[in-house]
CSV table of C-alpha atoms in Angstrom, one decimal:
chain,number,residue,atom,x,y,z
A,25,UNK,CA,-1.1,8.5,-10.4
A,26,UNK,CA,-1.7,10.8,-13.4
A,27,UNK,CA,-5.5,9.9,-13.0
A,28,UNK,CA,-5.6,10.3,-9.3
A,29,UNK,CA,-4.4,13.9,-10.4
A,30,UNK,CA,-6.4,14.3,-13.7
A,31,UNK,CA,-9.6,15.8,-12.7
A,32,UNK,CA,-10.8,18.6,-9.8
A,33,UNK,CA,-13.0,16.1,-8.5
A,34,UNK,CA,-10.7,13.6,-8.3
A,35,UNK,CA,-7.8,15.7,-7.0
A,36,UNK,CA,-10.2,16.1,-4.1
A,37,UNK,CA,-11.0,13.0,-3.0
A,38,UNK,CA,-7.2,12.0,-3.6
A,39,UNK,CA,-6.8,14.6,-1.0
A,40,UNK,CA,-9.1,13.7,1.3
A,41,UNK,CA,-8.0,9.9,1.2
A,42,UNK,CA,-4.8,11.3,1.7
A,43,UNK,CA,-5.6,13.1,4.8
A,44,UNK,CA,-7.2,10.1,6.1
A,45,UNK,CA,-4.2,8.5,5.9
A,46,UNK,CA,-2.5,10.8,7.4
A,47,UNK,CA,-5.1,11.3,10.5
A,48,UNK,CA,-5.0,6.9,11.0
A,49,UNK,CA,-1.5,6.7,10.5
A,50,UNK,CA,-0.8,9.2,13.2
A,51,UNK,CA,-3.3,7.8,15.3
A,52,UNK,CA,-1.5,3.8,14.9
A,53,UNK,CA,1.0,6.1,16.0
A,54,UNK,CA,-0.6,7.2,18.7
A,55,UNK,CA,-1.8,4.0,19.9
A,56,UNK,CA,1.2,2.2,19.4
A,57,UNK,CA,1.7,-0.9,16.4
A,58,UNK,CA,3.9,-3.3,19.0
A,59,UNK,CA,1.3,-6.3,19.8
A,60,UNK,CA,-2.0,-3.7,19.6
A,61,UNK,CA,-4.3,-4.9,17.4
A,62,UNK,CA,-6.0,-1.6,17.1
A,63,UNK,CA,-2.9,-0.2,16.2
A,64,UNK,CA,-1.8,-2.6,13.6
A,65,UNK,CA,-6.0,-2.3,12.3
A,66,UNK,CA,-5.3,1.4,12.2
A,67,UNK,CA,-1.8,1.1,10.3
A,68,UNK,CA,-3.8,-1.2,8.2
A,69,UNK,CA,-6.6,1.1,7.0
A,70,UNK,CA,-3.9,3.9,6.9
A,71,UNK,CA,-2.0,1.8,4.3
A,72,UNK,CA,-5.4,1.1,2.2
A,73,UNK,CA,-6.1,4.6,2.0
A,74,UNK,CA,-3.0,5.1,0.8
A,75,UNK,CA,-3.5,2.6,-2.0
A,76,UNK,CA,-7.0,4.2,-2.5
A,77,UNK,CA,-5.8,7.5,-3.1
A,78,UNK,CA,-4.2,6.3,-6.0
A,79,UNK,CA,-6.6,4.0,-7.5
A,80,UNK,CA,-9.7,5.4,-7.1
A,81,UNK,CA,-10.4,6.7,-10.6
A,82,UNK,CA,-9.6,3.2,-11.9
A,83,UNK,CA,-12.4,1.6,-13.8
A,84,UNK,CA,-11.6,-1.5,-15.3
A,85,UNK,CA,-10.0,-4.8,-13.6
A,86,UNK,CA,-7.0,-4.9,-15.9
A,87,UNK,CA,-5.8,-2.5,-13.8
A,88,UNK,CA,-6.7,-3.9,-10.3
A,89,UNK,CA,-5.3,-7.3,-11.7
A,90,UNK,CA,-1.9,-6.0,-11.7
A,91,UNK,CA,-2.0,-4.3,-8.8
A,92,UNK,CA,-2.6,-7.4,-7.1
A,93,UNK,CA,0.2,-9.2,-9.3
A,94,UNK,CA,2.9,-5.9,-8.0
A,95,UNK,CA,1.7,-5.8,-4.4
A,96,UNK,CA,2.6,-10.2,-4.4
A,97,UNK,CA,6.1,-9.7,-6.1
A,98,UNK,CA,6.5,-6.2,-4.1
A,99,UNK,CA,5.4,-8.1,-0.9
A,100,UNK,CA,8.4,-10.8,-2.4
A,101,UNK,CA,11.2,-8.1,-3.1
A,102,UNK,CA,10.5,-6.1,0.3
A,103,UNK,CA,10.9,-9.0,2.9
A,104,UNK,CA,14.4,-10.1,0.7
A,105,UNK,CA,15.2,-6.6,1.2
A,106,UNK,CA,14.7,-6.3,4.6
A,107,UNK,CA,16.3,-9.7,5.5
A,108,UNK,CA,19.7,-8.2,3.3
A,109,UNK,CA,19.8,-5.0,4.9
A,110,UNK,CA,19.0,-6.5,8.6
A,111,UNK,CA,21.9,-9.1,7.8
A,112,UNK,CA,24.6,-6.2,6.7
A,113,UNK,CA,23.3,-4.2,9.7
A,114,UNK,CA,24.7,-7.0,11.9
A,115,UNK,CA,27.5,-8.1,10.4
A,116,UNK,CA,29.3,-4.6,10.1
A,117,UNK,CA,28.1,-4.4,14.0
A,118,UNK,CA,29.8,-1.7,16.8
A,119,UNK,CA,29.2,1.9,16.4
A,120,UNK,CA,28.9,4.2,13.4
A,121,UNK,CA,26.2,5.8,11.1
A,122,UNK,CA,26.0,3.1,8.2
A,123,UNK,CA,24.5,0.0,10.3
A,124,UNK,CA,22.1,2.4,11.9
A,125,UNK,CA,21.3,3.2,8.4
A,126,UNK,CA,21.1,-0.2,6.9
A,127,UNK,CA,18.9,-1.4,10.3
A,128,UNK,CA,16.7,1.7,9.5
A,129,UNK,CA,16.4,0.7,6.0
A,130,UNK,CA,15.6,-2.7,7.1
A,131,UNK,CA,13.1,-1.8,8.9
A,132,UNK,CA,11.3,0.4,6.1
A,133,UNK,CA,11.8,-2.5,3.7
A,134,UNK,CA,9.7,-4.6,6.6
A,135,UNK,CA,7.0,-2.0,7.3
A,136,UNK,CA,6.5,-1.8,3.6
A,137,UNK,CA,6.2,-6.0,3.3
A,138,UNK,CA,3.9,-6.2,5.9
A,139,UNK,CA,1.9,-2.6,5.6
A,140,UNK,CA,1.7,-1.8,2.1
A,141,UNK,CA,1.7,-5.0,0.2
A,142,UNK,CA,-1.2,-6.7,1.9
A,143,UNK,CA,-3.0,-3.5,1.8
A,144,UNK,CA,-2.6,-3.3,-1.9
A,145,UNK,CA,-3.2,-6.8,-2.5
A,146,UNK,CA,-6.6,-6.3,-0.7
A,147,UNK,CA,-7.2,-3.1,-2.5
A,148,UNK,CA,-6.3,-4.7,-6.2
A,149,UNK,CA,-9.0,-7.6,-5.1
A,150,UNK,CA,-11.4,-5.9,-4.4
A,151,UNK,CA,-11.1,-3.8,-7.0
A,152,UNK,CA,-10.8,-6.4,-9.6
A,153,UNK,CA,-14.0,-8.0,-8.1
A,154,UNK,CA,-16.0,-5.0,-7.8
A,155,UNK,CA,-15.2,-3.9,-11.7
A,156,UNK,CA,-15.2,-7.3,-13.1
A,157,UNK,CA,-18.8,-7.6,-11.9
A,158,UNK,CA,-19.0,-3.8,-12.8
A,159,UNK,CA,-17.6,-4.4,-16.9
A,160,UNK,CA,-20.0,-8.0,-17.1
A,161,UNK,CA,-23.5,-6.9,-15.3
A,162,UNK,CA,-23.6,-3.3,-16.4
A,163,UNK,CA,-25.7,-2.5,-19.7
């Protein structure tokens, strides 16, 4: 994130992929992400400029490599969380603040597993690709 930060150049396109999340994410909102695939497409593209405005100074596929290994275990560690915290959420039941907490959490943890994760598994592929071709064809 450092990187993303490092530079005025890249501060600014950090901030403009930022704003384009922002702009998709309130339009998925907008549309609606319940069965709508344009929705979900535009949650999608919100979540990969997320990931982009992170990466994007990254120039070798070391890099992109374990992004792809964190979003697979992250993808792993968010849907055991979600299923735990949906699970407490029902068994404490009835009224009160804490289940609507631990259902709210759940539901974060699932947005995350099915939002972020793919996105940044998509996002470290490409980027591998793109920069492994980059470090081997360049001279």
């Amino acid at each position: 994130m450092i990187e993303a930060l490092s530079t005025p150049r890249n501060r600014n396109r950090t901030f403009v992929l930022l704003a384009v999340c922002g702009v998709m994410a309130i339009a998925a909102a907008a549309t609606g992400i319940d069965d709508n695939p344009p929705g979900l497409l535009l949650a999608f593209l919100s979540a990969c400029a997320l990931i982009l405005a992170f990466v994007h100074p990254w120039r070798i596929s070391k890099k992109f490599c374990s992004l792809i290994y964190a979003s697979i275990l992250g993808f792993i560690l968010f849907a055991v969380l979600h299923n735990l915290f949906e699970f407490a959420a029902s068994k404490l039941g009835g009224l009160g603040l804490l289940p609507v907490l631990l259902s709210g959490a759940g539901g974060a943890f699932f947005l995350a597993a099915t939002l972020l994760c793919p996105s940044a598994l998509l996002v470290g592929v490409v980027g591998a690709v793109a920069m492994y071709w980059r470090e081997h064809h360049s001279q």
